[in-house]
Amino acid sequence: MTYLAKSPWILHYDASSCNGCDIEVLACLTPMYDVERFGILNTGNPKHADIFVITGSINEQNREIVKNLYDQIPRPNVVVAVGICACSGGVFRECYNVSGGIDKVIPVDVYVPGCACRPESIIDGIVTALGILEEKRTKMVLDVDKKEHRHAGLNPDHILSTGGVQ
Amino acid sequence: MMAAQVITPIGVGDVVSKAGQAKKDGYRLVQIGCTKIGDDFEIIYVYDKDFTLLSYRITVKEDVVIPSISSEYFGAFVYENEIHDLYGLHVSGINIDFKGTFYKTAIKHPFNVTITKEGDSCQNK
Amino acid sequence: MSKQITVPFGPQHPVLPEPLHLDLVLEDETVVDVIPSIGYVHRGLEKLVEKREYTEYVFIAERICGICSFIHSQTYVQGIEQIMGLEVPERATYLRTIWGEYSRLHSHLLWLGLFADSMGFESVFMNAWRLREHILDDLEATTGGRVIQGVCKVGGVRKDITPEKLDEMLKGLRGMEHELNDLTNVFLNDSSMKHRLRGVGVLKKEDAYVLGAVGPTARGSGLAIDIRSTGYGALGKINFKPVVEYDGDCYARCAVRAKEMFTSIDIIEQCIKKIPDGPVDMKVTGAPDGEYFSRTEQPRGEVIHYIKGNGKKNLVRHRVRTPTFTNIPPLVTLLKGVDLADVPVVVLSIDPCIGCAER
Ligand code: SF4
């Protein structure tokens, strides 16, 4: 991928992290790492978001909230689990209140390890997520096209992909 | 090395009066903490004045109702609700009583039970 | 009298990097009552002492919070050392103090940035975080970690800093000072900042004391509560005076933090000048038997680790009372009477750290 076709927005939620990863996610936005120059913006509204960046592990109280936020993000979307807590529960996995990684509740597309994650690896994870996002989008467009073709009585296998990564 | 810390044992009945005394003497409430030792629960009240600690310890069984000191120290409600939620002890007369909703935990009163996770130590659910 | 309505605030909210939930009872635009509810990031890590040996547990203690990480580990190991009667090499105590103050600098810069952002000053936010990167660079160069350092251990520290690096750090901080001056100038003298902060969310001195406020929240209300005055670590050999402001409003709390950054630089400088040569760690055998309240001053205020051991490798109890936890009652009080639009600023002004508070 050499350039971005779209400007993806991020929704960040802190499930039950220790903050270490959160502040590194925020650090990605600030002048030193500055992902905003790629058009990646942090938003507080799930309906604006494409990428769901989530730190920390699932516990009893945030299970519903994570699910709820995920459901509100328009499709296609990608979920990036940042930090070893979000991947598997990390150092806290044996705690009574921790159920494990984010994938216990919602499907995760990219796992970013590290405790705390370095901003570089977070950016790397988000860039990987962009690729997956494009793939999902292409597939979604294709599916819609196929459906329309079928309705029009045409062979759905005869269309080529539209959009997608240039 | 810092000075040794003394924790004075008191009875459950003295909790509120000691708190009142501490407040009169100009102490601030630092914390209330609970520890489970065998079947007993130790609750330690810590006050501070000019960086000197004043600590009282009560030792109670599970069914004892502990009087709240939130009438003396408004801020005590956070600790007392915590003790109720994590240990399952009863504290009476808290000014803001969350009735067990302060912490929502997977296991009720987690510090009061021995938790064994079988096989994989992670809960995995 | 107008009707009361309840507005939920959080847990996912644009100004809060962390989940905190408040039920605000409003009368028109004014907050009349607040009911906090927490537990969104409760992990229950205190119970892990049953599974981890006391030496391994340092890593867990450090991860109570990623912002005050170093000071949490320092508090924990100081408590253990106190119970076991260990005399830690002096150089290690100096290094701990230096790293502790670096953590404070990074935390305060982080907070100033977030605070500015909550008022819509995005460029100030970016600037504060840009400066913070210098601090993190030094932390990374000396400890190996940016936010989680993992450098404290029972009986000392894991890494030493060479004299050349210490000089370089000092030069770096001195070079940063005029930029910090520019930054704090915005917070202290800008007219729109003053307009937003003066007289908002006032916490009276008596209230602050009785409600148990600590850290900048207390010092902004005229209370000189700073556990650094007890001289833990190497602080006993350092000249230091807590920063105190008297107005008790958001502006005062902000000013305390802004000025404290310079105190921190000053402490680091004194430490670097006085640091003795010698080893940085010692051999530790046995296990703690006894109990102790270990106290230190975190960027957000006094933290207490209660440690109780019975001579086994696993502790009986580790209880943490973090500054944010005890700052919740003051927050509830000072939110009463503010406008709904000011709520984010007032909440941030106590610098809530939810990861800490809920453990
Ligand atoms: S992965 Fe480590 S730094 Fe990140 S939230 Fe978990 S404990 Fe904190």
Short mmCIF file of C-alpha atoms and ligand atoms in Angstrom, two decimals, chain A residues 17-21 55-56 82-86 91-92 114-117, chain C residues 63 148, ligand 1:
data_model
loop_
_atom_site.label_atom_id
_atom_site.label_comp_id
_atom_site.label_asym_id
_atom_site.label_seq_id
_atom_site.Cartn_x
_atom_site.Cartn_y
_atom_site.Cartn_z
CA SER A 17 -6.08 -1.08 30.97
CA CYS A 18 -3.53 0.39 33.31
CA ASN A 19 -3.34 3.58 31.19
CA GLY A 20 0.09 2.72 29.91
CA CYS A 21 -1.25 1.75 26.54
CA THR A 55 -6.75 -1.17 25.18
CA GLY A 56 -7.03 -3.30 28.28
CA VAL A 82 -3.55 -2.67 21.63
CA GLY A 83 -1.38 -4.08 24.38
CA ILE A 84 -0.97 -7.52 25.76
CA CYS A 85 -3.90 -6.91 28.09
CA ALA A 86 -6.21 -6.47 25.14
CA VAL A 91 -0.27 -9.67 33.53
CA PHE A 92 -3.80 -9.44 34.84
CA GLY A 114 3.69 -5.04 24.05
CA CYS A 115 3.40 -3.90 27.61
CA ALA A 116 3.28 -1.02 27.17
CA CYS A 117 3.06 -0.97 23.39
CA ARG C 63 0.98 -1.79 36.28
CA ILE C 148 6.34 1.19 32.12
S1 SF4 D 1 -0.50 -4.06 28.17
FE1 SF4 D 1 0.72 -3.38 29.92
S2 SF4 D 1 0.85 -1.17 29.64
FE2 SF4 D 1 -0.80 -1.88 28.36
S3 SF4 D 1 -2.63 -1.66 29.55
FE3 SF4 D 1 -1.88 -3.73 29.88
S4 SF4 D 1 -0.59 -3.63 31.68
FE4 SF4 D 1 -0.89 -1.55 30.95
#
